[in-house]
């Protein structure tokens, strides 16, 4: 198949690519140039109604399709993603502003891994049985939920979209999905891939549009039994307020303000290399980036000096060039937000040690939204800069004297998504890991992901873990059958 980036994106409903019923479109902007490069459907409740109808129609057939057939189709989707790596990576970079090499080496390969993982997972998915001595046997049937809604953000567009869709359809559900209106292109190309892979009509329906315009219609639709959402804590709260009183199953993967705790006994070179990545990869627009760097006092000055020098050397440039370490911020709105956060940090008494300003990238990217990697120190732990998610290339440094103080700083947050701990003291690593209030903890590494493990946050970072069996369990209804012996 020959995939190409079109001027106009279509919805994917009932197996067909079609215009939004209201014929309204949104501009799709390349953040590296600031120019409009295509149009995205501005769908509304009528498109969602049609998508739900298509999904309901497909449900009896798909939920009774043998798992081996589902396995084959999902694997075929993964094959086609891999065969179309170049165009998908270019589409993602054009939508999102991230470096092309990052899209090619991480985001798109991980999207195909998601389909492969859940294709295989459903072949091995087993339900539980419990014997009550000589009294009874219980077994748990795990049946598809029905029609489910999947809503995803802009930072890892295809990866996070497929992370929801793959387990949902593998488990026999039919899906109404909405990607972010800021980065719709890869999910549009995915709809063409699904057609080519032979996914039956209506099993996956992709409706493009805004959160208020069509995301909220998915959340409120009475026929949609579950919502799997990744995005901001603000939107997660709104979604929960609508879906919870309807008793929908909810998985919410939300914001973060992740601590990166560095003890003096760490492996210095590995820590320094990885901390640069965990701070600034994808312009800091990964929910798992460490945005609060906590450093043991005895190494604070040494760390600060080397980290700042290295952050200043990261090249901010055209995302299409191989030597650009940082690309563009995803949109003008988000660029303005990040710049206002830097200003707030200064108003709160912080000292900007590196970056802090926007960057003009000459040539084709002159109109793009670029910000230097920014390092700030001197802020007190409760200030807004240390409490609120910025979601950009901005980190703060805070010294600590003791393990207790490190934990106090780390846990001073309403969020609890991930944390990184750097130490060669095994006992301390276990001790701190058990006390940091985060759903995902990396010791002496960052962003290593085993898809079998539960993924998600504590506190205001979300509820309902996704990953491995947890995702397949989320997308199935457990029904216990008890037989008296
Ligand atoms: P967002 O909440 O603005 O939007 C996410 C998605 O929800 C988009 O598709 C949007 O159109 C839709 N939406 C917004 N309001 C809605 C509503 N009321 N009803 C239904 N749909 C609605 O988030 P964003 O700006 O796209 O993404 C950035 C955020 O996502 C950050 O907070 C980041 O931490 C978070 N994130 C979390 C994870 C995680 O795994 N925890 C992963 C990636 C991103």
PDB file of C-alpha atoms in Angstrom, residues 46 80 126 148 190 221 236 241 442:
ATOM      1  CA  UNK A  46     -23.919  13.535  14.977  1.00  0.00           C
ATOM      2  CA  UNK A  80       1.673  -2.444   7.819  1.00  0.00           C
ATOM      3  CA  UNK A 126      -6.857 -16.880  30.609  1.00  0.00           C
ATOM      4  CA  UNK A 148     -15.893   1.443  24.282  1.00  0.00           C
ATOM      5  CA  UNK A 190      -3.929   4.141  10.790  1.00  0.00           C
ATOM      6  CA  UNK A 221     -22.983   8.456  25.109  1.00  0.00           C
ATOM      7  CA  UNK A 236      -9.779  13.722  33.299  1.00  0.00           C
ATOM      8  CA  UNK A 241     -17.766  13.855  36.469  1.00  0.00           C
ATOM      9  CA  UNK A 442      12.808   3.537  37.633  1.00  0.00           C
TER      10      UNK A 442
END
